[in-house]
């Protein structure tokens, strides 16, 4: 269990901090929470996330939506790797420094090779952005006991943790 620092005081209870390698680590740390209908992904915004206008950069919002939606798809598909082939993002409100952003999503439809997703990014109960995505499943589904998808270097978390 990760203890929250004073800087993390704005993070709602029940969230767990995840430090990840690669691009996700650059925008984070990211937070995860298991909910009744799946996993949610979060980020506590800082001054590093702002654009010149003083609000959270749309690229950060898009990256967070993409990461969250992909991780939700990965989990829903039995931890099968997938990549985004299309992401339509709609910005509805500004996010500000110090706010905790939360991403939730759902699989709309899955075929043998594509996954159609919907996602929503919110803060304090207000929807900031929505997204519709198409992801392509790559590689075979992992077999029981196989850990390749659980290797953070391969893009997935350990078998007992959510993708984040």
Tab-separated table of C-alpha atoms in Angstrom:
chain	number	residue	atom	x	y	z
A	1	UNK	CA	0.000	0.000	0.000
A	2	UNK	CA	1.419	3.363	-0.999
A	3	UNK	CA	1.294	6.145	1.576
A	4	UNK	CA	0.151	9.493	0.219
A	5	UNK	CA	2.518	12.439	0.553
A	6	UNK	CA	1.427	15.988	1.313
A	7	UNK	CA	1.565	16.671	-2.445
A	8	UNK	CA	-0.958	13.868	-2.997
A	9	UNK	CA	-3.511	15.184	-0.492
A	10	UNK	CA	-5.866	16.119	-3.362
A	11	UNK	CA	-6.122	12.460	-4.413
A	12	UNK	CA	-9.446	10.970	-3.284
A	13	UNK	CA	-9.345	7.955	-0.952
A	14	UNK	CA	-9.044	4.488	-2.459
A	15	UNK	CA	-6.596	5.341	-5.222
A	16	UNK	CA	-3.193	3.623	-5.491
A	17	UNK	CA	-0.157	5.324	-7.032
A	18	UNK	CA	1.586	3.567	-9.932
A	19	UNK	CA	4.977	4.623	-11.209
A	20	UNK	CA	5.525	3.334	-14.725
A	21	UNK	CA	8.392	3.303	-17.204
A	22	UNK	CA	8.182	5.009	-20.573
A	23	UNK	CA	5.779	7.717	-21.658
A	24	UNK	CA	3.160	6.967	-18.983
A	25	UNK	CA	5.845	7.624	-16.380
A	26	UNK	CA	6.597	10.999	-17.908
A	27	UNK	CA	3.031	12.275	-17.523
A	28	UNK	CA	2.436	10.673	-14.113
A	29	UNK	CA	2.542	9.323	-11.618
A	30	UNK	CA	-0.701	7.665	-12.532
A	31	UNK	CA	-3.219	6.350	-10.023
A	32	UNK	CA	-5.487	3.292	-10.228
A	33	UNK	CA	-8.611	2.195	-8.415
A	34	UNK	CA	-10.606	-1.022	-8.698
A	35	UNK	CA	-14.315	-0.273	-8.984
A	36	UNK	CA	-17.388	-2.481	-9.230
A	37	UNK	CA	-17.399	-2.397	-13.024
A	38	UNK	CA	-13.654	-2.331	-13.710
A	39	UNK	CA	-10.609	-0.152	-13.232
A	40	UNK	CA	-10.379	3.641	-13.176
A	41	UNK	CA	-7.227	5.611	-13.893
A	42	UNK	CA	-6.274	8.981	-12.466
A	43	UNK	CA	-3.720	11.769	-12.486
A	44	UNK	CA	-3.127	14.645	-10.095
A	45	UNK	CA	-2.406	17.715	-12.225
A	46	UNK	CA	0.586	19.931	-11.515
A	47	UNK	CA	2.091	23.039	-13.066
A	48	UNK	CA	4.031	20.714	-15.391
A	49	UNK	CA	0.734	19.784	-17.094
A	50	UNK	CA	-0.332	23.340	-17.968
A	51	UNK	CA	-0.351	25.034	-21.354
A	52	UNK	CA	0.620	28.715	-21.843
A	53	UNK	CA	-2.986	29.733	-21.091
A	54	UNK	CA	-2.652	28.272	-17.576
A	55	UNK	CA	-4.995	25.286	-17.957
A	56	UNK	CA	-4.147	21.603	-18.356
A	57	UNK	CA	-2.826	20.947	-21.867
A	58	UNK	CA	-5.183	19.134	-24.236
A	59	UNK	CA	-2.353	16.792	-25.192
A	60	UNK	CA	-2.108	15.630	-21.591
A	61	UNK	CA	-5.884	15.080	-21.432
A	62	UNK	CA	-5.734	13.085	-24.670
A	63	UNK	CA	-2.739	11.024	-23.507
A	64	UNK	CA	-4.480	10.223	-20.225
A	65	UNK	CA	-7.672	9.188	-22.026
A	66	UNK	CA	-5.683	7.053	-24.471
A	67	UNK	CA	-3.763	5.348	-21.684
A	68	UNK	CA	-6.847	4.720	-19.549
A	69	UNK	CA	-8.980	3.445	-22.424
A	70	UNK	CA	-6.179	1.158	-23.615
A	71	UNK	CA	-5.623	-0.244	-20.128
A	72	UNK	CA	-9.353	-0.868	-19.692
A	73	UNK	CA	-9.469	-2.644	-23.072
A	74	UNK	CA	-6.381	-4.684	-22.158
A	75	UNK	CA	-8.021	-5.894	-18.956
A	76	UNK	CA	-11.408	-6.562	-20.608
A	77	UNK	CA	-9.742	-8.635	-23.346
A	78	UNK	CA	-8.084	-10.985	-20.910
A	79	UNK	CA	-4.857	-8.971	-20.907
A	80	UNK	CA	-4.376	-9.078	-24.637
A	81	UNK	CA	-2.180	-6.270	-25.946
A	82	UNK	CA	-3.767	-3.669	-28.211
A	83	UNK	CA	-2.771	-0.409	-29.856
A	84	UNK	CA	-4.842	2.658	-30.641
A	85	UNK	CA	-5.657	3.121	-34.325
A	86	UNK	CA	-8.156	5.961	-33.879
A	87	UNK	CA	-8.950	8.276	-30.981
A	88	UNK	CA	-11.575	11.003	-31.236
A	89	UNK	CA	-11.419	13.369	-28.289
A	90	UNK	CA	-13.985	16.018	-27.404
A	91	UNK	CA	-12.981	18.688	-24.900
A	92	UNK	CA	-15.909	19.944	-22.830
A	93	UNK	CA	-14.309	21.948	-20.007
A	94	UNK	CA	-10.927	23.111	-18.789
A	95	UNK	CA	-8.966	21.248	-16.142
A	96	UNK	CA	-6.776	23.195	-13.742
A	97	UNK	CA	-3.651	22.667	-11.688
A	98	UNK	CA	-4.253	20.667	-8.525
A	99	UNK	CA	-7.313	18.824	-9.814
A	100	UNK	CA	-7.472	15.040	-9.799
A	101	UNK	CA	-8.474	13.733	-13.225
A	102	UNK	CA	-10.285	10.385	-13.486
A	103	UNK	CA	-10.684	8.196	-16.576
A	104	UNK	CA	-13.321	5.516	-16.925
A	105	UNK	CA	-14.199	3.596	-20.042
A	106	UNK	CA	-16.042	0.673	-21.454
A	107	UNK	CA	-15.842	-1.758	-24.322
A	108	UNK	CA	-18.644	-1.034	-26.774
A	109	UNK	CA	-17.829	-3.945	-29.061
A	110	UNK	CA	-14.957	-6.335	-29.661
A	111	UNK	CA	-14.283	-8.323	-32.803
A	112	UNK	CA	-11.483	-10.801	-33.448
A	113	UNK	CA	-9.085	-7.947	-34.215
A	114	UNK	CA	-10.652	-4.613	-33.196
A	115	UNK	CA	-12.020	-3.161	-29.970
A	116	UNK	CA	-14.409	-0.208	-29.955
A	117	UNK	CA	-14.212	1.856	-26.771
A	118	UNK	CA	-15.844	4.851	-25.109
A	119	UNK	CA	-14.177	6.842	-22.382
A	120	UNK	CA	-14.782	9.803	-20.146
A	121	UNK	CA	-12.364	12.041	-18.240
A	122	UNK	CA	-13.762	13.930	-15.279
A	123	UNK	CA	-12.739	15.902	-12.225
A	124	UNK	CA	-14.860	16.671	-9.185
A	125	UNK	CA	-17.875	15.102	-10.932
A	126	UNK	CA	-17.556	17.374	-13.999
A	127	UNK	CA	-16.851	15.790	-17.382
A	128	UNK	CA	-13.803	17.476	-18.918
A	129	UNK	CA	-13.438	15.346	-22.066
A	130	UNK	CA	-14.903	12.313	-23.772
A	131	UNK	CA	-13.345	9.943	-26.268
A	132	UNK	CA	-14.292	7.261	-28.722
A	133	UNK	CA	-11.496	4.911	-29.724
A	134	UNK	CA	-10.771	1.977	-31.979
A	135	UNK	CA	-7.960	-0.294	-30.849
A	136	UNK	CA	-6.345	-3.156	-32.718
A	137	UNK	CA	-5.629	-6.317	-30.820
A	138	UNK	CA	-2.059	-7.464	-31.393
A	139	UNK	CA	-0.500	-10.777	-30.585
A	140	UNK	CA	-2.218	-13.816	-29.170
A	141	UNK	CA	-4.155	-13.802	-25.939
A	142	UNK	CA	-1.874	-14.829	-23.064
A	143	UNK	CA	-2.084	-18.457	-21.969
A	144	UNK	CA	-2.690	-19.417	-18.371
A	145	UNK	CA	0.476	-18.878	-16.365
A	146	UNK	CA	2.155	-16.883	-19.151
A	147	UNK	CA	3.811	-13.708	-17.916
A	148	UNK	CA	4.901	-11.902	-21.098
A	149	UNK	CA	1.925	-9.539	-20.997
A	150	UNK	CA	2.670	-8.931	-17.334
A	151	UNK	CA	6.171	-7.663	-18.079
A	152	UNK	CA	6.191	-3.849	-17.706
A	153	UNK	CA	8.784	-3.732	-20.509
A	154	UNK	CA	6.242	-5.460	-22.768
A	155	UNK	CA	3.625	-2.839	-21.943
A	156	UNK	CA	1.584	-4.682	-19.334
A	157	UNK	CA	1.540	-4.729	-15.536
A	158	UNK	CA	2.206	-7.680	-13.299
A	159	UNK	CA	-0.528	-10.312	-13.428
A	160	UNK	CA	-2.145	-9.202	-10.172
A	161	UNK	CA	-2.217	-5.482	-10.927
A	162	UNK	CA	-4.192	-3.332	-13.350
A	163	UNK	CA	-2.690	-1.818	-16.437
A	164	UNK	CA	-1.669	1.702	-15.614
